[in-house]
Protein backbone atom coordinates (compact mmCIF):
# COMPACT_ATOMS: atom_id res chain seq x y z
CA UNK A 1 0.00 0.00 0.00
CA UNK A 2 1.46 3.33 -1.11
CA UNK A 3 -0.30 6.67 -0.92
CA UNK A 4 -0.07 9.97 -2.78
CA UNK A 5 -2.67 11.85 -0.73
CA UNK A 6 -2.19 10.54 2.81
CA UNK A 7 0.56 10.38 5.39
CA UNK A 8 0.24 7.24 7.52
CA UNK A 9 2.15 6.51 10.72
CA UNK A 10 1.74 3.93 13.44
CA UNK A 11 2.97 3.76 17.03
CA UNK A 12 1.55 2.56 20.37
CA UNK A 13 -1.05 0.69 18.31
CA UNK A 14 -2.44 4.01 17.04
CA UNK A 15 -2.94 4.60 13.33
CA UNK A 16 -2.31 8.27 12.49
CA UNK A 17 -3.83 9.34 9.16
CA UNK A 18 -3.05 12.79 7.78
CA UNK A 19 -4.93 14.09 4.74
CA UNK A 20 -2.06 15.41 2.67
CA UNK A 21 -2.73 17.45 -0.45
CA UNK A 22 -1.92 21.04 0.62
CA UNK A 23 -2.31 22.46 -2.90
CA UNK A 24 -6.07 21.80 -2.71
CA UNK A 25 -6.34 22.31 1.06
CA UNK A 26 -6.72 18.54 1.42
CA UNK A 27 -9.81 18.42 -0.79
CA UNK A 28 -11.45 15.01 -0.93
CA UNK A 29 -10.57 14.00 -4.47
CA UNK A 30 -11.60 10.55 -5.75
CA UNK A 31 -7.99 9.42 -5.31
CA UNK A 32 -7.86 10.59 -1.69
CA UNK A 33 -11.21 8.94 -0.97
CA UNK A 34 -9.95 5.67 -2.48
CA UNK A 35 -6.83 5.81 -0.32
CA UNK A 36 -8.91 6.52 2.78
CA UNK A 37 -11.04 3.50 1.92
CA UNK A 38 -7.95 1.28 1.76
CA UNK A 39 -6.62 2.58 5.07
CA UNK A 40 -9.94 2.17 6.86
CA UNK A 41 -10.31 -1.37 5.52
CA UNK A 42 -6.79 -2.18 6.75
CA UNK A 43 -7.56 -0.83 10.23
CA UNK A 44 -10.86 -2.71 10.41
CA UNK A 45 -9.05 -6.02 9.92
CA UNK A 46 -6.19 -5.33 12.35
CA UNK A 47 -7.12 -6.26 15.90
CA UNK A 48 -3.97 -4.60 17.27
CA UNK A 49 -5.03 -1.08 16.25
CA UNK A 50 -6.19 0.73 19.40
CA UNK A 51 -7.16 4.10 17.91
CA UNK A 52 -7.60 5.72 14.49
CA UNK A 53 -6.63 9.41 14.31
CA UNK A 54 -7.59 11.63 11.36
CA UNK A 55 -6.06 15.06 10.75
CA UNK A 56 -5.20 17.38 7.86
CA UNK A 57 -1.76 18.65 6.87
CA UNK A 58 -0.50 22.24 6.56
CA UNK A 59 -2.83 23.51 9.28
CA UNK A 60 -5.97 22.68 7.31
CA UNK A 61 -8.36 19.76 7.85
CA UNK A 62 -10.20 19.53 4.51
CA UNK A 63 -11.88 21.84 2.01
CA UNK A 64 -14.41 19.12 1.25
CA UNK A 65 -15.19 17.93 -2.26
CA UNK A 66 -12.75 18.83 -5.00
CA UNK A 67 -14.80 21.35 -6.97
CA UNK A 68 -12.17 21.32 -9.70
CA UNK A 69 -13.24 17.87 -10.90
CA UNK A 70 -17.02 18.40 -10.66
CA UNK A 71 -17.24 19.38 -14.33
CA UNK A 72 -15.45 16.20 -15.39
CA UNK A 73 -18.02 14.21 -13.46
CA UNK A 74 -20.81 15.80 -15.49
CA UNK A 75 -19.00 14.98 -18.71
CA UNK A 76 -18.22 11.38 -17.75
CA UNK A 77 -19.99 8.67 -19.70
CA UNK A 78 -22.46 6.43 -17.96
CA UNK A 79 -21.11 2.99 -17.10
CA UNK A 80 -23.57 0.13 -17.62
CA UNK A 81 -26.43 2.60 -17.50
CA UNK A 82 -25.47 3.98 -14.08
CA UNK A 83 -25.21 7.74 -13.64
CA UNK A 84 -21.50 8.44 -12.91
CA UNK A 85 -22.44 11.40 -10.71
CA UNK A 86 -24.52 9.08 -8.53
CA UNK A 87 -21.89 6.36 -8.31
CA UNK A 88 -19.01 8.71 -7.47
CA UNK A 89 -21.05 10.52 -4.85
CA UNK A 90 -22.14 7.24 -3.29
CA UNK A 91 -18.53 6.03 -3.18
CA UNK A 92 -17.79 8.65 -0.52
CA UNK A 93 -20.75 7.43 1.50
CA UNK A 94 -19.30 3.93 1.63
CA UNK A 95 -16.10 5.38 3.10
CA UNK A 96 -18.08 7.30 5.73
CA UNK A 97 -20.02 4.14 6.64
CA UNK A 98 -16.79 2.20 7.00
CA UNK A 99 -15.28 4.92 9.17
CA UNK A 100 -18.24 4.96 11.56
CA UNK A 101 -18.16 1.18 11.92
CA UNK A 102 -14.45 0.91 12.75
CA UNK A 103 -14.21 -1.19 15.93
CA UNK A 104 -11.63 1.03 17.64
CA UNK A 105 -12.03 4.67 18.86
CA UNK A 106 -11.85 7.22 16.03
CA UNK A 107 -10.52 10.70 16.76
CA UNK A 108 -10.79 13.67 14.36
CA UNK A 109 -8.38 16.56 14.95
CA UNK A 110 -9.43 19.78 13.24
CA UNK A 111 -7.52 22.99 12.65
CA UNK A 112 -8.06 25.46 9.86
CA UNK A 113 -11.31 24.51 8.19
CA UNK A 114 -13.51 21.45 7.76
CA UNK A 115 -15.86 22.33 4.93
CA UNK A 116 -18.59 20.25 3.35
CA UNK A 117 -17.33 16.69 3.07
CA UNK A 118 -14.50 17.57 5.45
CA UNK A 119 -17.03 18.44 8.13
CA UNK A 120 -18.91 15.24 7.33
CA UNK A 121 -15.71 13.27 7.78
CA UNK A 122 -15.20 14.82 11.22
CA UNK A 123 -18.79 13.98 12.17
CA UNK A 124 -18.02 10.29 11.66
CA UNK A 125 -15.47 10.32 14.48
CA UNK A 126 -16.24 9.24 18.02
CA UNK A 127 -14.45 12.32 19.36
CA UNK A 128 -13.65 15.64 17.68
CA UNK A 129 -10.92 17.98 18.89
CA UNK A 130 -10.40 21.41 17.34
CA UNK A 131 -8.69 24.75 17.72
CA UNK A 132 -10.81 27.69 18.80
CA UNK A 133 -10.41 29.36 15.42
CA UNK A 134 -11.20 26.25 13.37
CA UNK A 135 -14.10 26.70 10.96
CA UNK A 136 -16.88 24.29 10.07
CA UNK A 137 -19.53 24.65 7.36
CA UNK A 138 -21.97 22.71 5.22
CA UNK A 139 -21.00 24.73 2.19
CA UNK A 140 -22.70 22.69 -0.54
CA UNK A 141 -25.96 24.65 -0.75
CA UNK A 142 -23.96 27.78 -1.62
CA UNK A 143 -22.98 25.93 -4.81
CA UNK A 144 -26.55 24.85 -5.52
CA UNK A 145 -25.78 21.34 -4.25
CA UNK A 146 -26.72 19.38 -1.14
CA UNK A 147 -24.58 17.73 1.56
CA UNK A 148 -25.80 14.37 0.36
CA UNK A 149 -23.66 11.52 1.67
CA UNK A 150 -22.63 13.35 4.82
CA UNK A 151 -26.16 14.38 5.85
CA UNK A 152 -27.00 11.29 7.97
CA UNK A 153 -23.69 11.50 9.82
CA UNK A 154 -23.97 15.23 10.48
CA UNK A 155 -27.50 14.74 11.80
CA UNK A 156 -26.38 11.85 14.01
CA UNK A 157 -23.66 14.06 15.45
CA UNK A 158 -25.51 17.35 16.06
CA UNK A 159 -29.21 16.55 15.63
CA UNK A 160 -31.72 17.45 12.95
CA UNK A 161 -32.29 21.05 14.03
CA UNK A 162 -28.61 22.02 13.96
CA UNK A 163 -28.01 20.07 10.74
CA UNK A 164 -30.83 22.04 9.09
CA UNK A 165 -29.51 25.32 10.47
CA UNK A 166 -26.04 24.70 9.05
CA UNK A 167 -27.19 23.16 5.79
CA UNK A 168 -29.92 25.64 4.89
CA UNK A 169 -27.76 28.69 5.64
CA UNK A 170 -24.23 27.59 4.79
CA UNK A 171 -23.22 29.25 8.06
CA UNK A 172 -19.53 29.04 8.96
CA UNK A 173 -19.04 28.38 12.64
CA UNK A 174 -15.90 28.68 14.74
CA UNK A 175 -14.51 25.90 16.87
CA UNK A 176 -16.01 27.56 19.95
CA UNK A 177 -19.51 27.69 18.47
CA UNK A 178 -19.09 24.19 17.05
CA UNK A 179 -18.48 22.96 20.59
CA UNK A 180 -21.69 24.65 21.76
CA UNK A 181 -23.57 22.96 18.92
CA UNK A 182 -22.23 19.52 19.89
CA UNK A 183 -19.95 19.07 16.88
CA UNK A 184 -16.69 19.45 18.83
CA UNK A 185 -15.86 17.68 22.11
CA UNK A 186 -12.85 19.70 23.26
CA UNK A 187 -11.03 22.88 22.19
CA UNK A 188 -7.43 24.03 22.14
CA UNK A 189 -6.25 27.64 21.95
CA UNK A 190 -3.99 26.99 18.94
CA UNK A 191 -2.24 24.26 16.97
CA UNK A 192 0.50 23.81 19.58
CA UNK A 193 -2.05 23.37 22.36
CA UNK A 194 -3.92 20.99 20.08
CA UNK A 195 -0.98 18.55 20.23
CA UNK A 196 -1.17 18.47 24.03
CA UNK A 197 -4.98 18.12 23.96
CA UNK A 198 -4.73 15.24 21.54
CA UNK A 199 -2.12 13.50 23.71
CA UNK A 200 -4.44 13.93 26.69
CA UNK A 201 -7.37 12.26 24.95
CA UNK A 202 -5.26 9.49 23.46
CA UNK A 203 -3.80 8.76 26.90
CA UNK A 204 -7.35 8.35 28.17
CA UNK A 205 -8.05 5.87 25.38
CA UNK A 206 -4.78 4.02 26.00
CA UNK A 207 -5.69 3.70 29.69
CA UNK A 208 -8.80 1.70 28.69
CA UNK A 209 -8.79 -1.97 27.77
CA UNK A 210 -8.56 -2.16 23.96
CA UNK A 211 -10.94 -5.11 23.77
CA UNK A 212 -13.37 -3.40 26.14
CA UNK A 213 -13.40 -0.35 23.86
CA UNK A 214 -14.12 -2.54 20.85
CA UNK A 215 -16.94 -4.37 22.60
CA UNK A 216 -18.47 -1.10 23.80
CA UNK A 217 -18.46 0.35 20.28
CA UNK A 218 -20.15 -2.79 18.99
CA UNK A 219 -22.76 -2.64 21.75
CA UNK A 220 -23.56 1.03 21.19
CA UNK A 221 -23.84 0.54 17.43
CA UNK A 222 -27.01 -1.50 17.96
CA UNK A 223 -29.19 1.62 18.00
CA UNK A 224 -28.22 2.08 14.35
CA UNK A 225 -27.30 -1.36 13.05
CA UNK A 226 -29.65 -3.43 15.18
CA UNK A 227 -32.62 -1.10 15.34
CA UNK A 228 -32.87 -1.42 19.12
CA UNK A 229 -34.50 1.36 21.13
CA UNK A 230 -35.96 1.89 24.57
CA UNK A 231 -39.37 0.79 23.30
CA UNK A 232 -38.34 -1.95 20.90
CA UNK A 233 -35.64 -4.58 21.23
CA UNK A 234 -34.37 -3.42 24.62
CA UNK A 235 -34.40 -6.89 26.13
CA UNK A 236 -32.36 -8.30 23.24
CA UNK A 237 -29.94 -5.39 23.57
CA UNK A 238 -29.45 -6.04 27.30
CA UNK A 239 -29.00 -9.77 26.66
CA UNK A 240 -26.21 -8.87 24.24
CA UNK A 241 -24.73 -6.47 26.81
CA UNK A 242 -24.58 -9.24 29.43
CA UNK A 243 -22.73 -11.55 27.03
CA UNK A 244 -20.21 -8.84 26.17
CA UNK A 245 -19.72 -8.05 29.86
CA UNK A 246 -18.95 -11.69 30.58
CA UNK A 247 -16.49 -11.74 27.68
CA UNK A 248 -14.68 -8.77 29.24
CA UNK A 249 -14.66 -10.33 32.71
CA UNK A 250 -13.04 -13.49 31.36
CA UNK A 251 -10.54 -11.49 29.33
CA UNK A 252 -9.11 -8.05 30.02
CA UNK A 253 -11.29 -7.59 33.07
CA UNK A 254 -9.17 -9.98 35.13
CA UNK A 255 -6.06 -7.87 34.49
CA UNK A 256 -7.93 -4.60 34.99
CA UNK A 257 -9.35 -5.66 38.35
CA UNK A 258 -5.98 -7.01 39.49
CA UNK A 259 -4.27 -3.74 38.51
CA UNK A 260 -6.89 -1.74 40.41
CA UNK A 261 -6.41 -3.84 43.56
CA UNK A 262 -2.62 -3.64 43.28
CA UNK A 263 -2.72 0.10 42.57
CA UNK A 264 -0.76 -0.14 39.35
CA UNK A 265 -1.38 0.62 35.71
CA UNK A 266 -2.87 -2.27 33.71
CA UNK A 267 -0.66 -4.02 31.17
CA UNK A 268 -2.28 -2.28 28.20
CA UNK A 269 -1.68 1.25 29.47
CA UNK A 270 0.65 3.57 27.52
CA UNK A 271 1.47 7.28 27.65
CA UNK A 272 2.05 9.85 24.91
CA UNK A 273 3.52 13.34 25.08
CA UNK A 274 2.57 16.31 22.90
CA UNK A 275 5.92 15.98 21.11
CA UNK A 276 5.06 12.39 20.19
CA UNK A 277 1.79 13.55 18.68
CA UNK A 278 3.50 16.24 16.60
CA UNK A 279 6.06 13.78 15.28
CA UNK A 280 3.52 11.09 14.47
CA UNK A 281 1.36 13.55 12.58
CA UNK A 282 4.26 14.09 10.23
CA UNK A 283 5.01 17.63 11.32
CA UNK A 284 8.65 17.03 10.45
CA UNK A 285 8.18 14.52 7.65
CA UNK A 286 8.62 15.03 3.94
CA UNK A 287 5.75 14.67 1.54
CA UNK A 288 6.34 10.96 1.03
CA UNK A 289 3.84 8.59 2.62
CA UNK A 290 4.06 5.20 4.22
CA UNK A 291 1.76 2.25 4.53
CA UNK A 292 0.34 0.98 7.81
CA UNK A 293 2.72 -1.34 9.65
CSV table of C-alpha atoms in Angstrom, one decimal:
chain,number,residue,atom,x,y,z
A,1,UNK,CA,0.0,0.0,0.0
A,2,UNK,CA,1.5,3.3,-1.1
A,3,UNK,CA,-0.3,6.7,-0.9
A,4,UNK,CA,-0.1,10.0,-2.8
A,5,UNK,CA,-2.7,11.8,-0.7
A,6,UNK,CA,-2.2,10.5,2.8
A,7,UNK,CA,0.6,10.4,5.4
A,8,UNK,CA,0.2,7.2,7.5
A,9,UNK,CA,2.1,6.5,10.7
A,10,UNK,CA,1.7,3.9,13.4
A,11,UNK,CA,3.0,3.8,17.0
A,12,UNK,CA,1.5,2.6,20.4
A,13,UNK,CA,-1.1,0.7,18.3
A,14,UNK,CA,-2.4,4.0,17.0
A,15,UNK,CA,-2.9,4.6,13.3
A,16,UNK,CA,-2.3,8.3,12.5
A,17,UNK,CA,-3.8,9.3,9.2
A,18,UNK,CA,-3.1,12.8,7.8
A,19,UNK,CA,-4.9,14.1,4.7
A,20,UNK,CA,-2.1,15.4,2.7
A,21,UNK,CA,-2.7,17.5,-0.5
A,22,UNK,CA,-1.9,21.0,0.6
A,23,UNK,CA,-2.3,22.5,-2.9
A,24,UNK,CA,-6.1,21.8,-2.7
A,25,UNK,CA,-6.3,22.3,1.1
A,26,UNK,CA,-6.7,18.5,1.4
A,27,UNK,CA,-9.8,18.4,-0.8
A,28,UNK,CA,-11.5,15.0,-0.9
A,29,UNK,CA,-10.6,14.0,-4.5
A,30,UNK,CA,-11.6,10.5,-5.8
A,31,UNK,CA,-8.0,9.4,-5.3
A,32,UNK,CA,-7.9,10.6,-1.7
A,33,UNK,CA,-11.2,8.9,-1.0
A,34,UNK,CA,-10.0,5.7,-2.5
A,35,UNK,CA,-6.8,5.8,-0.3
A,36,UNK,CA,-8.9,6.5,2.8
A,37,UNK,CA,-11.0,3.5,1.9
A,38,UNK,CA,-7.9,1.3,1.8
A,39,UNK,CA,-6.6,2.6,5.1
A,40,UNK,CA,-9.9,2.2,6.9
A,41,UNK,CA,-10.3,-1.4,5.5
A,42,UNK,CA,-6.8,-2.2,6.7
A,43,UNK,CA,-7.6,-0.8,10.2
A,44,UNK,CA,-10.9,-2.7,10.4
A,45,UNK,CA,-9.0,-6.0,9.9
A,46,UNK,CA,-6.2,-5.3,12.3
A,47,UNK,CA,-7.1,-6.3,15.9
A,48,UNK,CA,-4.0,-4.6,17.3
A,49,UNK,CA,-5.0,-1.1,16.3
A,50,UNK,CA,-6.2,0.7,19.4
A,51,UNK,CA,-7.2,4.1,17.9
A,52,UNK,CA,-7.6,5.7,14.5
A,53,UNK,CA,-6.6,9.4,14.3
A,54,UNK,CA,-7.6,11.6,11.4
A,55,UNK,CA,-6.1,15.1,10.7
A,56,UNK,CA,-5.2,17.4,7.9
A,57,UNK,CA,-1.8,18.7,6.9
A,58,UNK,CA,-0.5,22.2,6.6
A,59,UNK,CA,-2.8,23.5,9.3
A,60,UNK,CA,-6.0,22.7,7.3
A,61,UNK,CA,-8.4,19.8,7.8
A,62,UNK,CA,-10.2,19.5,4.5
A,63,UNK,CA,-11.9,21.8,2.0
A,64,UNK,CA,-14.4,19.1,1.3
A,65,UNK,CA,-15.2,17.9,-2.3
A,66,UNK,CA,-12.7,18.8,-5.0
A,67,UNK,CA,-14.8,21.4,-7.0
A,68,UNK,CA,-12.2,21.3,-9.7
A,69,UNK,CA,-13.2,17.9,-10.9
A,70,UNK,CA,-17.0,18.4,-10.7
A,71,UNK,CA,-17.2,19.4,-14.3
A,72,UNK,CA,-15.4,16.2,-15.4
A,73,UNK,CA,-18.0,14.2,-13.5
A,74,UNK,CA,-20.8,15.8,-15.5
A,75,UNK,CA,-19.0,15.0,-18.7
A,76,UNK,CA,-18.2,11.4,-17.8
A,77,UNK,CA,-20.0,8.7,-19.7
A,78,UNK,CA,-22.5,6.4,-18.0
A,79,UNK,CA,-21.1,3.0,-17.1
A,80,UNK,CA,-23.6,0.1,-17.6
A,81,UNK,CA,-26.4,2.6,-17.5
A,82,UNK,CA,-25.5,4.0,-14.1
A,83,UNK,CA,-25.2,7.7,-13.6
A,84,UNK,CA,-21.5,8.4,-12.9
A,85,UNK,CA,-22.4,11.4,-10.7
A,86,UNK,CA,-24.5,9.1,-8.5
A,87,UNK,CA,-21.9,6.4,-8.3
A,88,UNK,CA,-19.0,8.7,-7.5
A,89,UNK,CA,-21.1,10.5,-4.9
A,90,UNK,CA,-22.1,7.2,-3.3
A,91,UNK,CA,-18.5,6.0,-3.2
A,92,UNK,CA,-17.8,8.7,-0.5
A,93,UNK,CA,-20.8,7.4,1.5
A,94,UNK,CA,-19.3,3.9,1.6
A,95,UNK,CA,-16.1,5.4,3.1
A,96,UNK,CA,-18.1,7.3,5.7
A,97,UNK,CA,-20.0,4.1,6.6
A,98,UNK,CA,-16.8,2.2,7.0
A,99,UNK,CA,-15.3,4.9,9.2
A,100,UNK,CA,-18.2,5.0,11.6
A,101,UNK,CA,-18.2,1.2,11.9
A,102,UNK,CA,-14.4,0.9,12.8
A,103,UNK,CA,-14.2,-1.2,15.9
A,104,UNK,CA,-11.6,1.0,17.6
A,105,UNK,CA,-12.0,4.7,18.9
A,106,UNK,CA,-11.8,7.2,16.0
A,107,UNK,CA,-10.5,10.7,16.8
A,108,UNK,CA,-10.8,13.7,14.4
A,109,UNK,CA,-8.4,16.6,15.0
A,110,UNK,CA,-9.4,19.8,13.2
A,111,UNK,CA,-7.5,23.0,12.7
A,112,UNK,CA,-8.1,25.5,9.9
A,113,UNK,CA,-11.3,24.5,8.2
A,114,UNK,CA,-13.5,21.5,7.8
A,115,UNK,CA,-15.9,22.3,4.9
A,116,UNK,CA,-18.6,20.2,3.3
A,117,UNK,CA,-17.3,16.7,3.1
A,118,UNK,CA,-14.5,17.6,5.4
A,119,UNK,CA,-17.0,18.4,8.1
A,120,UNK,CA,-18.9,15.2,7.3
A,121,UNK,CA,-15.7,13.3,7.8
A,122,UNK,CA,-15.2,14.8,11.2
A,123,UNK,CA,-18.8,14.0,12.2
A,124,UNK,CA,-18.0,10.3,11.7
A,125,UNK,CA,-15.5,10.3,14.5
A,126,UNK,CA,-16.2,9.2,18.0
A,127,UNK,CA,-14.5,12.3,19.4
A,128,UNK,CA,-13.7,15.6,17.7
A,129,UNK,CA,-10.9,18.0,18.9
A,130,UNK,CA,-10.4,21.4,17.3
A,131,UNK,CA,-8.7,24.7,17.7
A,132,UNK,CA,-10.8,27.7,18.8
A,133,UNK,CA,-10.4,29.4,15.4
A,134,UNK,CA,-11.2,26.3,13.4
A,135,UNK,CA,-14.1,26.7,11.0
A,136,UNK,CA,-16.9,24.3,10.1
A,137,UNK,CA,-19.5,24.6,7.4
A,138,UNK,CA,-22.0,22.7,5.2
A,139,UNK,CA,-21.0,24.7,2.2
A,140,UNK,CA,-22.7,22.7,-0.5
A,141,UNK,CA,-26.0,24.6,-0.7
A,142,UNK,CA,-24.0,27.8,-1.6
A,143,UNK,CA,-23.0,25.9,-4.8
A,144,UNK,CA,-26.5,24.8,-5.5
A,145,UNK,CA,-25.8,21.3,-4.3
A,146,UNK,CA,-26.7,19.4,-1.1
A,147,UNK,CA,-24.6,17.7,1.6
A,148,UNK,CA,-25.8,14.4,0.4
A,149,UNK,CA,-23.7,11.5,1.7
A,150,UNK,CA,-22.6,13.3,4.8
A,151,UNK,CA,-26.2,14.4,5.9
A,152,UNK,CA,-27.0,11.3,8.0
A,153,UNK,CA,-23.7,11.5,9.8
A,154,UNK,CA,-24.0,15.2,10.5
A,155,UNK,CA,-27.5,14.7,11.8
A,156,UNK,CA,-26.4,11.9,14.0
A,157,UNK,CA,-23.7,14.1,15.5
A,158,UNK,CA,-25.5,17.3,16.1
A,159,UNK,CA,-29.2,16.5,15.6
A,160,UNK,CA,-31.7,17.5,12.9
A,161,UNK,CA,-32.3,21.1,14.0
A,162,UNK,CA,-28.6,22.0,14.0
A,163,UNK,CA,-28.0,20.1,10.7
A,164,UNK,CA,-30.8,22.0,9.1
A,165,UNK,CA,-29.5,25.3,10.5
A,166,UNK,CA,-26.0,24.7,9.1
A,167,UNK,CA,-27.2,23.2,5.8
A,168,UNK,CA,-29.9,25.6,4.9
A,169,UNK,CA,-27.8,28.7,5.6
A,170,UNK,CA,-24.2,27.6,4.8
A,171,UNK,CA,-23.2,29.3,8.1
A,172,UNK,CA,-19.5,29.0,9.0
A,173,UNK,CA,-19.0,28.4,12.6
A,174,UNK,CA,-15.9,28.7,14.7
A,175,UNK,CA,-14.5,25.9,16.9
A,176,UNK,CA,-16.0,27.6,19.9
A,177,UNK,CA,-19.5,27.7,18.5
A,178,UNK,CA,-19.1,24.2,17.0
A,179,UNK,CA,-18.5,23.0,20.6
A,180,UNK,CA,-21.7,24.7,21.8
A,181,UNK,CA,-23.6,23.0,18.9
A,182,UNK,CA,-22.2,19.5,19.9
A,183,UNK,CA,-20.0,19.1,16.9
A,184,UNK,CA,-16.7,19.4,18.8
A,185,UNK,CA,-15.9,17.7,22.1
A,186,UNK,CA,-12.8,19.7,23.3
A,187,UNK,CA,-11.0,22.9,22.2
A,188,UNK,CA,-7.4,24.0,22.1
A,189,UNK,CA,-6.3,27.6,21.9
A,190,UNK,CA,-4.0,27.0,18.9
A,191,UNK,CA,-2.2,24.3,17.0
A,192,UNK,CA,0.5,23.8,19.6
A,193,UNK,CA,-2.0,23.4,22.4
A,194,UNK,CA,-3.9,21.0,20.1
A,195,UNK,CA,-1.0,18.6,20.2
A,196,UNK,CA,-1.2,18.5,24.0
A,197,UNK,CA,-5.0,18.1,24.0
A,198,UNK,CA,-4.7,15.2,21.5
A,199,UNK,CA,-2.1,13.5,23.7
A,200,UNK,CA,-4.4,13.9,26.7
A,201,UNK,CA,-7.4,12.3,25.0
A,202,UNK,CA,-5.3,9.5,23.5
A,203,UNK,CA,-3.8,8.8,26.9
A,204,UNK,CA,-7.3,8.4,28.2
A,205,UNK,CA,-8.0,5.9,25.4
A,206,UNK,CA,-4.8,4.0,26.0
A,207,UNK,CA,-5.7,3.7,29.7
A,208,UNK,CA,-8.8,1.7,28.7
A,209,UNK,CA,-8.8,-2.0,27.8
A,210,UNK,CA,-8.6,-2.2,24.0
A,211,UNK,CA,-10.9,-5.1,23.8
A,212,UNK,CA,-13.4,-3.4,26.1
A,213,UNK,CA,-13.4,-0.4,23.9
A,214,UNK,CA,-14.1,-2.5,20.8
A,215,UNK,CA,-16.9,-4.4,22.6
A,216,UNK,CA,-18.5,-1.1,23.8
A,217,UNK,CA,-18.5,0.4,20.3
A,218,UNK,CA,-20.1,-2.8,19.0
A,219,UNK,CA,-22.8,-2.6,21.7
A,220,UNK,CA,-23.6,1.0,21.2
A,221,UNK,CA,-23.8,0.5,17.4
A,222,UNK,CA,-27.0,-1.5,18.0
A,223,UNK,CA,-29.2,1.6,18.0
A,224,UNK,CA,-28.2,2.1,14.3
A,225,UNK,CA,-27.3,-1.4,13.1
A,226,UNK,CA,-29.6,-3.4,15.2
A,227,UNK,CA,-32.6,-1.1,15.3
A,228,UNK,CA,-32.9,-1.4,19.1
A,229,UNK,CA,-34.5,1.4,21.1
A,230,UNK,CA,-36.0,1.9,24.6
A,231,UNK,CA,-39.4,0.8,23.3
A,232,UNK,CA,-38.3,-2.0,20.9
A,233,UNK,CA,-35.6,-4.6,21.2
A,234,UNK,CA,-34.4,-3.4,24.6
A,235,UNK,CA,-34.4,-6.9,26.1
A,236,UNK,CA,-32.4,-8.3,23.2
A,237,UNK,CA,-29.9,-5.4,23.6
A,238,UNK,CA,-29.5,-6.0,27.3
A,239,UNK,CA,-29.0,-9.8,26.7
A,240,UNK,CA,-26.2,-8.9,24.2
A,241,UNK,CA,-24.7,-6.5,26.8
A,242,UNK,CA,-24.6,-9.2,29.4
A,243,UNK,CA,-22.7,-11.5,27.0
A,244,UNK,CA,-20.2,-8.8,26.2
A,245,UNK,CA,-19.7,-8.0,29.9
A,246,UNK,CA,-18.9,-11.7,30.6
A,247,UNK,CA,-16.5,-11.7,27.7
A,248,UNK,CA,-14.7,-8.8,29.2
A,249,UNK,CA,-14.7,-10.3,32.7
A,250,UNK,CA,-13.0,-13.5,31.4
A,251,UNK,CA,-10.5,-11.5,29.3
A,252,UNK,CA,-9.1,-8.0,30.0
A,253,UNK,CA,-11.3,-7.6,33.1
A,254,UNK,CA,-9.2,-10.0,35.1
A,255,UNK,CA,-6.1,-7.9,34.5
A,256,UNK,CA,-7.9,-4.6,35.0
A,257,UNK,CA,-9.3,-5.7,38.4
A,258,UNK,CA,-6.0,-7.0,39.5
A,259,UNK,CA,-4.3,-3.7,38.5
A,260,UNK,CA,-6.9,-1.7,40.4
A,261,UNK,CA,-6.4,-3.8,43.6
A,262,UNK,CA,-2.6,-3.6,43.3
A,263,UNK,CA,-2.7,0.1,42.6
A,264,UNK,CA,-0.8,-0.1,39.4
A,265,UNK,CA,-1.4,0.6,35.7
A,266,UNK,CA,-2.9,-2.3,33.7
A,267,UNK,CA,-0.7,-4.0,31.2
A,268,UNK,CA,-2.3,-2.3,28.2
A,269,UNK,CA,-1.7,1.2,29.5
A,270,UNK,CA,0.7,3.6,27.5
A,271,UNK,CA,1.5,7.3,27.6
A,272,UNK,CA,2.0,9.9,24.9
A,273,UNK,CA,3.5,13.3,25.1
A,274,UNK,CA,2.6,16.3,22.9
A,275,UNK,CA,5.9,16.0,21.1
A,276,UNK,CA,5.1,12.4,20.2
A,277,UNK,CA,1.8,13.6,18.7
A,278,UNK,CA,3.5,16.2,16.6
A,279,UNK,CA,6.1,13.8,15.3
A,280,UNK,CA,3.5,11.1,14.5
A,281,UNK,CA,1.4,13.5,12.6
A,282,UNK,CA,4.3,14.1,10.2
A,283,UNK,CA,5.0,17.6,11.3
A,284,UNK,CA,8.6,17.0,10.4
A,285,UNK,CA,8.2,14.5,7.6
A,286,UNK,CA,8.6,15.0,3.9
A,287,UNK,CA,5.7,14.7,1.5
A,288,UNK,CA,6.3,11.0,1.0
A,289,UNK,CA,3.8,8.6,2.6
A,290,UNK,CA,4.1,5.2,4.2
A,291,UNK,CA,1.8,2.2,4.5
A,292,UNK,CA,0.3,1.0,7.8
A,293,UNK,CA,2.7,-1.3,9.7
